[in-house]
Short mmCIF file of C-alpha atoms in Angstrom, two decimals:
data_model
loop_
_atom_site.label_atom_id
_atom_site.label_comp_id
_atom_site.label_asym_id
_atom_site.label_seq_id
_atom_site.Cartn_x
_atom_site.Cartn_y
_atom_site.Cartn_z
CA UNK A 123 95.60 112.65 40.87
CA UNK A 124 97.20 114.93 43.38
CA UNK A 125 100.93 115.19 43.80
CA UNK A 126 100.75 113.62 47.24
CA UNK A 127 99.01 110.56 45.89
CA UNK A 128 101.35 110.18 42.97
CA UNK A 129 104.36 110.31 45.26
CA UNK A 130 103.12 107.44 47.39
CA UNK A 131 104.86 104.16 46.37
CA UNK A 132 102.56 101.30 45.36
CA UNK A 133 104.95 98.72 46.75
CA UNK A 134 106.38 99.27 50.24
CA UNK A 135 110.10 99.65 50.44
CA UNK A 136 112.25 96.97 52.03
CA UNK A 137 112.77 99.15 55.10
CA UNK A 138 109.02 99.37 55.74
CA UNK A 139 108.76 95.57 55.56
CA UNK A 140 111.30 95.09 58.34
CA UNK A 141 110.00 93.54 61.55
CA UNK A 142 109.75 95.86 64.54
CA UNK A 143 112.42 95.72 67.21
CA UNK A 144 110.62 93.60 69.78
CA UNK A 145 113.24 94.39 72.40
CA UNK A 146 112.16 97.99 72.27
CA UNK A 147 108.49 97.57 71.43
CA UNK A 148 107.62 94.84 73.94
CA UNK A 149 108.29 95.40 77.62
CA UNK A 150 110.01 92.26 78.83
CA UNK A 151 108.43 92.60 82.28
CA UNK A 152 105.06 91.75 80.71
CA UNK A 153 106.58 88.67 79.11
CA UNK A 154 107.84 87.63 82.54
CA UNK A 155 104.45 88.30 84.12
CA UNK A 156 102.81 86.20 81.42
CA UNK A 157 105.26 83.36 82.09
CA UNK A 158 104.64 83.70 85.84
CA UNK A 159 100.87 83.56 85.29
CA UNK A 160 101.14 80.52 83.00
CA UNK A 161 103.24 78.51 85.46
CA UNK A 162 101.20 79.55 88.50
CA UNK A 163 97.92 78.53 86.91
CA UNK A 164 99.35 75.65 84.91
CA UNK A 165 97.63 72.99 87.01
CA UNK A 166 94.24 74.63 86.57
CA UNK A 167 94.79 74.98 82.83
CA UNK A 168 95.75 71.30 82.63
CA UNK A 169 92.80 70.05 84.70
CA UNK A 170 90.14 72.20 83.03
CA UNK A 171 89.70 69.92 79.97
CA UNK A 172 89.56 66.87 82.27
CA UNK A 173 86.80 68.47 84.36
CA UNK A 174 84.84 69.30 81.21
CA UNK A 175 85.09 65.67 80.00
CA UNK A 176 83.95 64.28 83.39
CA UNK A 177 81.05 66.74 83.53
CA UNK A 178 79.99 65.75 80.01
CA UNK A 179 80.10 62.06 80.96
CA UNK A 180 78.04 62.61 84.13
CA UNK A 181 75.43 64.53 82.16
CA UNK A 182 74.68 61.32 80.20
CA UNK A 183 73.64 59.42 83.36
CA UNK A 184 69.93 58.53 83.52
CA UNK A 185 67.84 57.88 86.61
CA UNK A 186 68.12 54.16 85.87
CA UNK A 187 71.93 54.39 85.94
CA UNK A 188 71.86 56.13 89.33
CA UNK A 189 69.48 53.46 90.70
CA UNK A 190 71.83 50.68 89.56
CA UNK A 191 74.76 52.44 91.29
CA UNK A 192 72.80 52.74 94.55
CA UNK A 193 71.73 49.09 94.35
CA UNK A 194 75.36 48.08 93.93
CA UNK A 195 76.41 50.03 97.04
CA UNK A 196 73.54 48.64 99.10
CA UNK A 197 74.82 45.10 98.73
CA UNK A 198 78.37 46.14 99.64
CA UNK A 199 77.55 47.56 103.08
CA UNK A 200 80.83 46.39 104.63
CA UNK A 201 82.89 48.32 102.09
CA UNK A 202 80.81 51.45 102.66
CA UNK A 203 81.18 51.23 106.46
CA UNK A 204 84.95 50.61 106.31
CA UNK A 205 85.48 53.50 103.89
CA UNK A 206 83.33 55.82 105.97
CA UNK A 207 85.13 54.88 109.20
CA UNK A 208 88.52 55.42 107.53
CA UNK A 209 87.40 58.82 106.23
CA UNK A 210 86.20 59.90 109.69
CA UNK A 211 89.44 58.68 111.31
CA UNK A 212 91.69 60.50 108.83
CA UNK A 213 89.62 63.68 109.16
CA UNK A 214 89.91 63.52 112.95
CA UNK A 215 93.68 63.02 112.82
CA UNK A 216 94.02 65.94 110.41
CA UNK A 217 92.04 68.37 112.57
CA UNK A 218 93.88 67.31 115.75
CA UNK A 219 97.42 67.48 114.33
CA UNK A 220 97.19 70.47 111.99
CA UNK A 221 98.98 73.61 113.26
CA UNK A 222 96.87 76.15 115.06
CA UNK A 223 96.64 79.46 113.21
CA UNK A 224 98.47 82.35 114.86
CA UNK A 225 96.78 85.73 114.49
CA UNK A 226 98.26 89.16 115.11
CA UNK A 227 95.33 90.87 116.79
CA UNK A 228 97.05 94.27 116.96
CA UNK A 229 100.35 95.93 117.84
CA UNK A 230 101.55 99.21 119.29
CA UNK A 231 104.76 101.23 118.92
CA UNK A 232 105.89 103.55 121.69
CA UNK A 233 106.31 107.23 120.80
CA UNK A 234 108.35 109.15 123.41
CA UNK A 235 107.32 112.61 124.53
CA UNK A 236 108.72 115.65 122.73
CA UNK A 237 111.08 116.39 125.63
CA UNK A 238 113.09 113.33 124.60
CA UNK A 239 113.69 114.56 121.04
CA UNK A 240 117.33 114.83 120.08
CA UNK A 241 118.38 116.73 116.98
CA UNK A 242 121.74 115.91 115.46
CA UNK A 243 123.08 119.24 116.72
CA UNK A 244 121.95 118.48 120.28
CA UNK A 245 123.60 115.06 119.98
CA UNK A 246 126.93 116.63 119.06
CA UNK A 247 126.65 119.29 121.79
CA UNK A 248 125.88 116.73 124.51
CA UNK A 249 128.69 114.46 123.26
CA UNK A 250 131.16 117.34 123.47
CA UNK A 251 129.97 118.38 126.95
CA UNK A 252 130.73 114.95 128.40
CA UNK A 253 134.43 115.59 127.94
CA UNK A 254 134.91 111.90 127.14
CA UNK A 255 135.59 112.12 123.41
CA UNK A 256 138.66 113.40 121.62
CA UNK A 257 138.31 116.09 118.95
CA UNK A 258 139.08 113.52 116.26
CA UNK A 259 136.34 111.20 117.49
CA UNK A 260 133.82 114.02 117.78
CA UNK A 261 134.50 114.76 114.12
CA UNK A 262 134.19 111.05 113.38
CA UNK A 263 130.73 110.95 115.02
CA UNK A 264 129.73 114.04 113.07
CA UNK A 265 130.64 112.35 109.79
CA UNK A 266 128.70 109.23 110.76
CA UNK A 267 125.61 111.32 111.60
CA UNK A 268 125.82 113.21 108.32
CA UNK A 269 125.72 109.91 106.38
CA UNK A 270 123.49 107.91 108.73
CA UNK A 271 120.09 108.69 107.25
CA UNK A 272 118.81 109.84 110.67
CA UNK A 273 116.67 112.99 110.86
CA UNK A 274 116.20 115.71 113.46
CA UNK A 275 113.41 114.12 115.54
CA UNK A 276 114.82 110.89 116.98
CA UNK A 277 114.63 110.22 120.72
CA UNK A 278 117.12 109.58 123.52
CA UNK A 279 116.40 108.87 127.21
CA UNK A 280 116.63 111.60 129.82
CA UNK A 281 119.72 110.13 131.48
CA UNK A 282 121.72 110.45 128.23
CA UNK A 283 120.54 113.97 127.35
CA UNK A 284 121.15 115.29 130.85
CA UNK A 285 124.26 117.44 131.49
CA UNK A 286 126.22 115.68 132.83
CA UNK A 287 124.82 112.27 131.76
CA UNK A 288 123.49 110.03 134.52
CA UNK A 289 123.72 106.39 133.39
CA UNK A 290 122.66 104.35 136.41
CA UNK A 291 120.45 101.34 137.20
CA UNK A 292 117.56 103.51 138.44
CA UNK A 293 117.51 105.55 135.22
CA UNK A 294 117.77 102.40 133.08
CA UNK A 295 114.77 100.90 134.90
CA UNK A 296 112.90 104.15 134.40
CA UNK A 297 113.56 104.06 130.65
CA UNK A 298 112.52 100.40 130.41
CA UNK A 299 109.29 100.98 132.33
CA UNK A 300 108.42 104.07 130.29
CA UNK A 301 108.85 102.26 126.97
CA UNK A 302 107.29 98.92 127.94
CA UNK A 303 104.32 100.25 129.88
CA UNK A 304 103.65 102.97 127.30
CA UNK A 305 103.46 100.43 124.46
CA UNK A 306 101.40 97.92 126.48
CA UNK A 307 98.92 100.54 127.72
CA UNK A 308 98.28 101.63 124.15
CA UNK A 309 97.88 98.01 122.99
CA UNK A 310 95.43 97.13 125.76
CA UNK A 311 93.39 100.21 124.89
CA UNK A 312 93.29 99.18 121.21
CA UNK A 313 92.24 95.59 121.86
CA UNK A 314 90.09 96.05 125.01
CA UNK A 315 91.97 93.06 126.44
CA UNK A 316 92.12 92.43 130.17
CA UNK A 317 95.66 91.76 131.50
CA UNK A 318 94.42 88.58 133.20
CA UNK A 319 93.57 87.13 129.76
CA UNK A 320 97.25 87.02 128.75
CA UNK A 321 98.61 83.47 129.02
CA UNK A 322 102.07 83.89 127.45
CA UNK A 323 104.57 86.73 127.85
CA UNK A 324 107.82 87.06 125.87
CA UNK A 325 110.12 90.07 126.37
CA UNK A 326 113.32 90.71 124.47
CA UNK A 327 115.95 93.32 125.27
CA UNK A 328 119.51 92.57 124.26
CA UNK A 329 121.73 94.68 126.53
CA UNK A 330 119.69 95.42 129.68
CA UNK A 331 118.83 92.39 131.81
CA UNK A 332 118.12 93.40 135.42
CA UNK A 333 116.91 91.28 138.31
CA UNK A 334 113.95 90.95 138.70
CA UNK A 335 113.65 90.57 134.95
CA UNK A 336 111.82 92.86 132.55
CA UNK A 337 109.09 90.23 132.19
CA UNK A 338 108.69 90.17 135.97
CA UNK A 339 108.37 93.97 135.96
CA UNK A 340 105.47 93.69 133.51
CA UNK A 341 103.79 90.90 135.50
CA UNK A 342 104.06 92.97 138.69
CA UNK A 343 102.82 96.20 137.10
CA UNK A 344 99.78 94.68 135.36
CA UNK A 345 99.11 91.99 138.00
CA UNK A 346 99.14 89.22 135.42
CA UNK A 347 97.92 85.78 136.45
CA UNK A 348 100.11 83.41 138.44
CA UNK A 349 100.25 80.60 135.88
CA UNK A 350 101.43 82.81 133.02
CA UNK A 351 104.22 81.37 130.85
CA UNK A 352 106.90 84.09 130.72
CA UNK A 353 110.28 84.37 128.99
CA UNK A 354 112.94 87.07 129.07
CA UNK A 355 115.36 86.99 126.09
CA UNK A 356 118.70 88.80 126.39
CA UNK A 357 121.85 89.22 124.33
CA UNK A 358 120.18 88.23 121.03
CA UNK A 359 120.57 91.52 119.17
CA UNK A 360 118.28 93.39 116.81
CA UNK A 361 116.72 90.23 115.36
CA UNK A 362 115.40 89.10 118.75
CA UNK A 363 111.96 90.53 117.98
CA UNK A 364 111.34 87.84 115.36
CA UNK A 365 112.86 85.21 117.67
CA UNK A 366 110.24 86.26 120.23
CA UNK A 367 107.49 85.93 117.61
CA UNK A 368 108.75 82.46 116.69
CA UNK A 369 108.88 81.40 120.35
CA UNK A 370 105.36 82.70 120.97
CA UNK A 371 104.15 80.87 117.85
CA UNK A 372 105.54 77.56 119.14
CA UNK A 373 103.98 78.09 122.57
CA UNK A 374 100.61 78.88 121.00
CA UNK A 375 100.70 75.51 119.22
CA UNK A 376 100.54 73.63 122.53
CA UNK A 377 98.32 75.99 124.54
CA UNK A 378 94.85 76.33 123.03
CA UNK A 379 92.67 79.44 123.34
CA UNK A 380 95.53 81.64 124.56
CA UNK A 381 96.80 85.18 124.08
CA UNK A 382 100.55 85.85 123.79
CA UNK A 383 102.05 89.27 124.48
CA UNK A 384 105.44 90.02 122.88
CA UNK A 385 107.51 93.05 123.91
CA UNK A 386 110.49 94.11 121.75
CA UNK A 387 112.79 96.91 122.88
CA UNK A 388 116.34 98.04 123.63
CA UNK A 389 117.71 100.10 126.50
CA UNK A 390 120.01 103.04 125.80
CA UNK A 391 120.75 104.42 129.29
CA UNK A 392 123.31 101.89 130.52
CA UNK A 393 124.71 101.16 127.07
CA UNK A 394 125.91 104.59 126.02
CA UNK A 395 129.61 104.39 125.21
CA UNK A 396 131.94 107.04 126.71
CA UNK A 397 135.23 105.85 125.20
CA UNK A 398 137.23 106.58 122.07
CA UNK A 399 137.27 103.24 120.27
CA UNK A 400 135.75 104.08 116.87
CA UNK A 401 134.19 100.67 116.28
CA UNK A 402 132.22 101.24 119.50
CA UNK A 403 131.08 104.80 118.65
CA UNK A 404 128.79 103.70 115.80
CA UNK A 405 125.98 102.47 118.10
CA UNK A 406 125.92 105.89 119.83
CA UNK A 407 125.25 107.52 116.46
CA UNK A 408 122.58 105.07 115.27
CA UNK A 409 120.64 103.61 118.20
CA UNK A 410 117.65 105.47 119.60
CA UNK A 411 114.82 105.03 122.10
CA UNK A 412 111.79 102.91 121.13
CA UNK A 413 109.81 99.73 121.69
CA UNK A 414 106.78 97.75 120.52
CA UNK A 415 104.08 95.51 122.00
CA UNK A 416 102.44 92.80 119.88
CA UNK A 417 99.36 90.73 120.77
CA UNK A 418 99.09 87.25 119.23
CA UNK A 419 96.19 84.80 119.52
CA UNK A 420 95.39 81.23 118.47
CA UNK A 421 91.64 81.65 119.01
CA UNK A 422 89.75 81.12 115.77
CA UNK A 423 87.13 83.54 117.03
CA UNK A 424 89.77 86.30 116.90
CA UNK A 425 90.33 85.94 113.16
CA UNK A 426 87.62 88.47 112.34
CA UNK A 427 89.12 91.26 114.45
CA UNK A 428 92.79 90.44 113.82
CA UNK A 429 94.99 92.32 111.36
CA UNK A 430 97.35 89.59 110.18
CA UNK A 431 97.98 85.86 110.22
CA UNK A 432 101.49 84.51 110.71
CA UNK A 433 102.38 82.39 107.68
CA UNK A 434 106.08 81.53 108.09
CA UNK A 435 109.04 82.12 110.37
CA UNK A 436 112.56 81.24 109.21
CA UNK A 437 115.57 81.53 111.52
CA UNK A 438 119.20 81.41 110.43
CA UNK A 439 122.12 81.24 112.90
CA UNK A 440 125.73 81.55 111.71
CA UNK A 441 127.29 81.43 115.19
CA UNK A 442 129.36 78.32 114.39
CA UNK A 443 131.59 80.52 112.24
CA UNK A 444 134.08 82.50 114.35
CA UNK A 445 133.99 85.56 112.08
CA UNK A 446 130.19 85.67 112.23
CA UNK A 447 130.16 85.09 115.97
CA UNK A 448 132.51 87.99 116.77
CA UNK A 449 131.32 90.66 114.30
CA UNK A 450 129.11 92.33 116.96
CA UNK A 451 130.52 92.08 120.47
CA UNK A 452 129.90 93.83 123.78
CA UNK A 453 133.32 94.32 125.36
CA UNK A 454 135.63 96.64 127.24
CA UNK A 455 138.00 98.95 125.39
CA UNK A 456 141.63 99.54 126.38
CA UNK A 457 140.48 101.98 129.09
CA UNK A 458 137.99 99.54 130.60
CA UNK A 459 134.89 101.30 129.22
CA UNK A 460 132.12 98.96 128.02
CA UNK A 461 130.63 99.30 124.56
CA UNK A 462 129.40 97.33 121.55
CA UNK A 463 132.03 96.83 118.88
CA UNK A 464 130.98 96.49 115.23
CA UNK A 465 133.42 94.61 113.00
CA UNK A 466 134.40 95.73 109.48
CA UNK A 467 133.19 92.30 108.33
CA UNK A 468 129.63 93.09 109.37
CA UNK A 469 128.22 93.72 105.88
CA UNK A 470 129.84 90.59 104.43
CA UNK A 471 128.56 88.49 107.35
CA UNK A 472 125.07 89.96 107.00
CA UNK A 473 125.06 89.19 103.28
CA UNK A 474 126.04 85.57 103.89
CA UNK A 475 123.35 85.15 106.57
CA UNK A 476 120.75 86.75 104.28
CA UNK A 477 121.68 84.36 101.46
CA UNK A 478 121.17 81.35 103.74
CA UNK A 479 117.89 82.71 105.08
CA UNK A 480 116.29 83.47 101.73
CA UNK A 481 117.46 80.12 100.34
CA UNK A 482 115.31 78.51 103.04
CA UNK A 483 112.45 80.98 102.73
CA UNK A 484 112.31 81.06 98.92
CA UNK A 485 110.69 77.65 98.31
CA UNK A 486 108.04 78.49 100.90
CA UNK A 487 106.90 81.76 99.35
CA UNK A 488 108.11 82.13 95.76
CA UNK A 489 105.79 81.18 92.89
CA UNK A 490 106.76 78.07 90.92
CA UNK A 491 107.79 80.23 87.96
CA UNK A 492 110.59 81.86 89.96
CA UNK A 493 111.71 78.57 91.47
CA UNK A 494 111.99 76.99 88.01
CA UNK A 495 114.07 79.90 86.71
CA UNK A 496 116.35 79.75 89.74
CA UNK A 497 116.76 75.95 89.43
CA UNK A 498 117.43 76.13 85.68
CA UNK A 499 120.11 78.78 86.21
CA UNK A 500 121.68 76.75 89.00
CA UNK A 501 121.84 73.63 86.84
CA UNK A 502 123.35 75.63 83.97
CA UNK A 503 126.07 77.12 86.16
CA UNK A 504 126.95 74.12 88.32
CA UNK A 505 126.41 71.10 86.07
CA UNK A 506 126.71 72.45 82.53
CA UNK A 507 129.43 74.98 83.48
CA UNK A 508 127.66 77.73 81.54
CA UNK A 509 128.95 81.27 82.03
CA UNK A 510 125.69 82.88 83.11
CA UNK A 511 124.90 85.13 86.02
CA UNK A 512 123.17 83.54 89.02
CA UNK A 513 119.44 84.22 88.91
CA UNK A 514 118.14 86.38 91.75
CA UNK A 515 114.49 85.47 92.44
CA UNK A 516 112.01 88.33 92.25
CA UNK A 517 110.65 88.49 95.79
CA UNK A 518 108.28 91.25 94.69
CA UNK A 519 106.17 88.44 93.21
CA UNK A 520 105.89 86.88 96.69
CA UNK A 521 105.39 90.00 98.83
CA UNK A 522 103.61 93.31 98.56
CA UNK A 523 105.39 94.92 101.53
CA UNK A 524 108.93 94.73 102.91
CA UNK A 525 109.93 95.60 106.48
CA UNK A 526 113.73 95.51 106.59
CA UNK A 527 115.40 96.22 109.92
CA UNK A 528 116.45 99.88 109.93
CA UNK A 529 119.91 99.11 111.26
CA UNK A 530 121.63 101.79 109.19
CA UNK A 531 121.76 103.32 105.76
CA UNK A 532 124.43 100.92 104.48
CA UNK A 533 122.32 97.89 105.38
CA UNK A 534 119.25 99.27 103.61
CA UNK A 535 121.25 100.25 100.52
CA UNK A 536 122.73 96.76 100.26
CA UNK A 537 119.39 94.97 100.59
CA UNK A 538 117.70 97.30 98.14
CA UNK A 539 120.38 96.44 95.60
CA UNK A 540 120.53 92.68 96.22
CA UNK A 541 116.76 92.15 96.36
CA UNK A 542 116.16 94.59 93.48
CA UNK A 543 113.58 96.57 95.40
CA UNK A 544 112.10 99.92 94.42
CA UNK A 545 112.10 103.17 96.39
CA UNK A 546 108.44 102.48 97.23
CA UNK A 547 109.29 99.13 98.81
CA UNK A 548 112.17 100.66 100.80
CA UNK A 549 110.21 103.70 101.94
CA UNK A 550 108.92 102.30 105.28
CA UNK A 551 112.44 101.26 106.32
CA UNK A 552 114.14 104.48 105.24
CA UNK A 553 111.50 106.72 106.81
CA UNK A 554 111.64 104.74 110.07
CA UNK A 555 115.42 105.18 110.18
CA UNK A 556 115.01 108.89 109.44
CA UNK A 557 112.22 109.53 111.96
CA UNK A 558 113.02 107.14 114.84
CA UNK A 559 116.58 105.92 114.20
CA UNK A 560 117.66 102.35 114.89
CA UNK A 561 115.24 101.18 117.59
CA UNK A 562 116.74 97.69 117.50
CA UNK A 563 114.25 94.79 117.44
CA UNK A 564 111.22 97.10 117.44
CA UNK A 565 112.11 98.88 114.17
CA UNK A 566 110.16 96.32 112.09
CA UNK A 567 106.94 97.35 113.81
CA UNK A 568 107.47 101.07 113.23
CA UNK A 569 107.89 100.16 109.57
CA UNK A 570 104.68 98.13 109.43
CA UNK A 571 102.90 100.99 111.23
CA UNK A 572 104.17 103.34 108.50
CA UNK A 573 102.62 101.17 105.77
CA UNK A 574 99.35 101.11 107.69
CA UNK A 575 99.37 104.88 108.20
CA UNK A 576 99.86 105.33 104.45
CA UNK A 577 96.83 103.13 103.75
CA UNK A 578 98.90 100.64 101.76
CA UNK A 579 97.89 97.40 103.48
CA UNK A 580 95.05 95.62 101.69
CA UNK A 581 93.35 92.35 102.48
CA UNK A 582 95.45 89.42 101.26
CA UNK A 583 98.69 91.44 101.10
CA UNK A 584 101.82 89.63 102.24
CA UNK A 585 104.50 91.34 104.32
CA UNK A 586 108.08 90.16 104.77
CA UNK A 587 109.84 91.21 107.97
CA UNK A 588 113.58 90.57 107.98
CA UNK A 589 116.09 91.43 110.72
CA UNK A 590 119.75 90.90 111.55
CA UNK A 591 121.35 90.50 114.96
CA UNK A 592 124.49 89.62 116.86
CA UNK A 593 125.55 86.03 116.99
CA UNK A 594 125.22 86.29 113.91
CA UNK A 595 121.54 85.82 113.05
CA UNK A 596 119.17 86.59 110.20
CA UNK A 597 115.48 85.96 110.87
CA UNK A 598 112.34 86.32 108.75
CA UNK A 599 108.61 86.42 109.39
CA UNK A 600 105.86 86.40 106.77
CA UNK A 601 102.43 87.88 107.53
CA UNK A 602 99.21 87.85 105.52
CA UNK A 603 96.74 90.72 105.96
CA UNK A 604 93.31 89.47 107.01
CA UNK A 605 91.62 92.78 106.27
CA UNK A 606 92.24 96.12 104.63
CA UNK A 607 93.70 98.56 107.16
CA UNK A 608 91.85 101.87 107.23
CA UNK A 609 94.32 104.56 108.36
CA UNK A 610 91.46 106.79 109.51
CA UNK A 611 90.74 104.25 112.27
CA UNK A 612 94.37 103.65 113.23
CA UNK A 613 96.32 105.02 116.14
CA UNK A 614 100.06 104.71 115.76
CA UNK A 615 103.16 106.96 116.08
CA UNK A 616 102.92 108.12 112.46
CA UNK A 617 99.31 109.24 112.28
CA UNK A 618 99.67 112.87 113.33
CA UNK A 619 102.57 113.50 110.93
CA UNK A 620 102.23 110.94 108.13
CA UNK A 621 101.34 113.71 105.67
CA UNK A 622 104.95 114.94 105.98
CA UNK A 623 106.36 111.68 104.59
CA UNK A 624 108.15 110.53 102.57
CA UNK A 625 110.96 113.06 102.68
CA UNK A 626 114.09 113.27 100.59
CA UNK A 627 117.09 111.99 102.57
CA UNK A 628 120.37 113.18 100.99
CA UNK A 629 123.32 110.84 101.07
CA UNK A 630 125.24 113.46 103.05
CA UNK A 631 123.40 115.98 105.21
CA UNK A 632 125.96 118.44 106.57
CA UNK A 633 125.77 119.54 110.19
#
C-alpha cells in the first residue's frame, strides 16, 4: 500500500461528520421563492388529487349509465328550463355590469429642441445675470445642483434662458403649446388616430391655468368634436398625471367605444422664482421642461394593438392633516415674489402617504405568500407583543418594473431603501432625473419610455407607477404589458441616445 493510502483514516473524524452550515450553503432567497411558489399554487396542489379522483370515477361510466342520466333529465324538464334561464340571466348581468377594460394604446413624451438645453453651468450663469439672487443664495443653488442628480442636458423654456428673462403670459402660452402639441402630434402619428375620434380629453398642469383653458387650446388647435368631454386639472401637483388616468378610467366605464386623451405637463415660464427664500429656490434647481400625451381606449378591438392594460389605480389624500396640507405651498415671500415653498417635513409626509397607499395597494397585487408573512408579523407585534421588526412586503414579487416619480434624488434614495429595490429597478427613475430633470407629472412616462427603449418590457410584465404631489397626495397605477415591446420599432425621446445609458451619477458632482 502506498503512503497516501495508509494515511487515509478508515473512520471519518468527528469534524468531517458535522452537518454543513445551511445558513452559508443554502441561499435563503431560494427558500423564500419556494415558499412563495407553494402558497401561490397551493389551491392547485390541493385540488389536483380531487380532479384525479373525479376523472377516475367518470371513466367508470358506461353508455347505459349515461342513458339513465339523460332519461332522468328528460322527465324533469321544468328543472332544466329554470336552471338554464337562471344561468342565462346571471351571465347577462355579469357581462353588463363587469368593468370595461382600459387599454393604453400608446403614449408619447415631448423632447425639446437642442436650443432649449441647459447645462448646470448655464443655469448658474443665467441665475447670476438676473441680479435677483444674493451671493449666498447663488452658492446655495450651486450646492443643490451638485447633489441633485441632474445632468448637463435638461431643458428650460426660452423665456427663462433669455437674458434678461421674459416671464409673461404670451411666453407661458408659447411653452404650453410647444409641449402639448409636440407630444400630441407624435402620439397621433404613432397611432394613426384622427382627432375627431377622441371622445374624452383630460389635461393636467398644476401651476399654469389660463383662460381659455389648456384643454380648450387643444380642442381649438386640433378641431376636436363639439360633444367631447373635457377636463382641465390644476393645482394638483406632480401626482396629477395618475389622477388624470384615474379620471379617464372612470369616464371610460360609462362611455362605450371611446378614446381618451390624457395630457400631463407643467409650465416653467411663469413659475420661475426670482426671490431669495431658500425653501422656494429648490423648484428652480429641480424642475425642467417636459410633457406627455397618453391615449387610452375601452374598445376590445384595440387590445391587439395596445401596449398595456390598466389593472389598478389607488389614490391616497392626506389633505385633512394640516402638516401634510401645507408642506408644498405656492405663496408670496416677504418681498411679494411668488414661488413654491417646500417644507422640511416633506420627506416625512411623503413617507406617511406612501405607507397608506401601499397598505391599500398591497392586498390587490401582492401574492398570498407575502400577505401571510405581513399578517403574521403584524399579529406577533400588535397582539402577542413580540419584539420583531415589521415585515416589509417584497413588491418585487408583484412587479417587474418600477416607475417612481423623479422628484429629486432624496425621494428616490428613500424609496429605494424602504421598498428594498435594486439599482436595476431604480435605473429608469434615476436616468430620467439625470437626463430630463423633474418634469412633474410627466416624469413617469419618460421612465416607462426608458424601460421600453432598453427592451426590458415583456408580455405579461407588470409596472408600478407611483407619484407624489401637493395636497398631500400619493397615487399609484398598475399596468400589465399586453405584448413584448420591440425597441427597434419604438420612437421615443431615448431612442437616439439610449446606448449612452445608464451612466454613473456621483452623489456630489462639483460645478
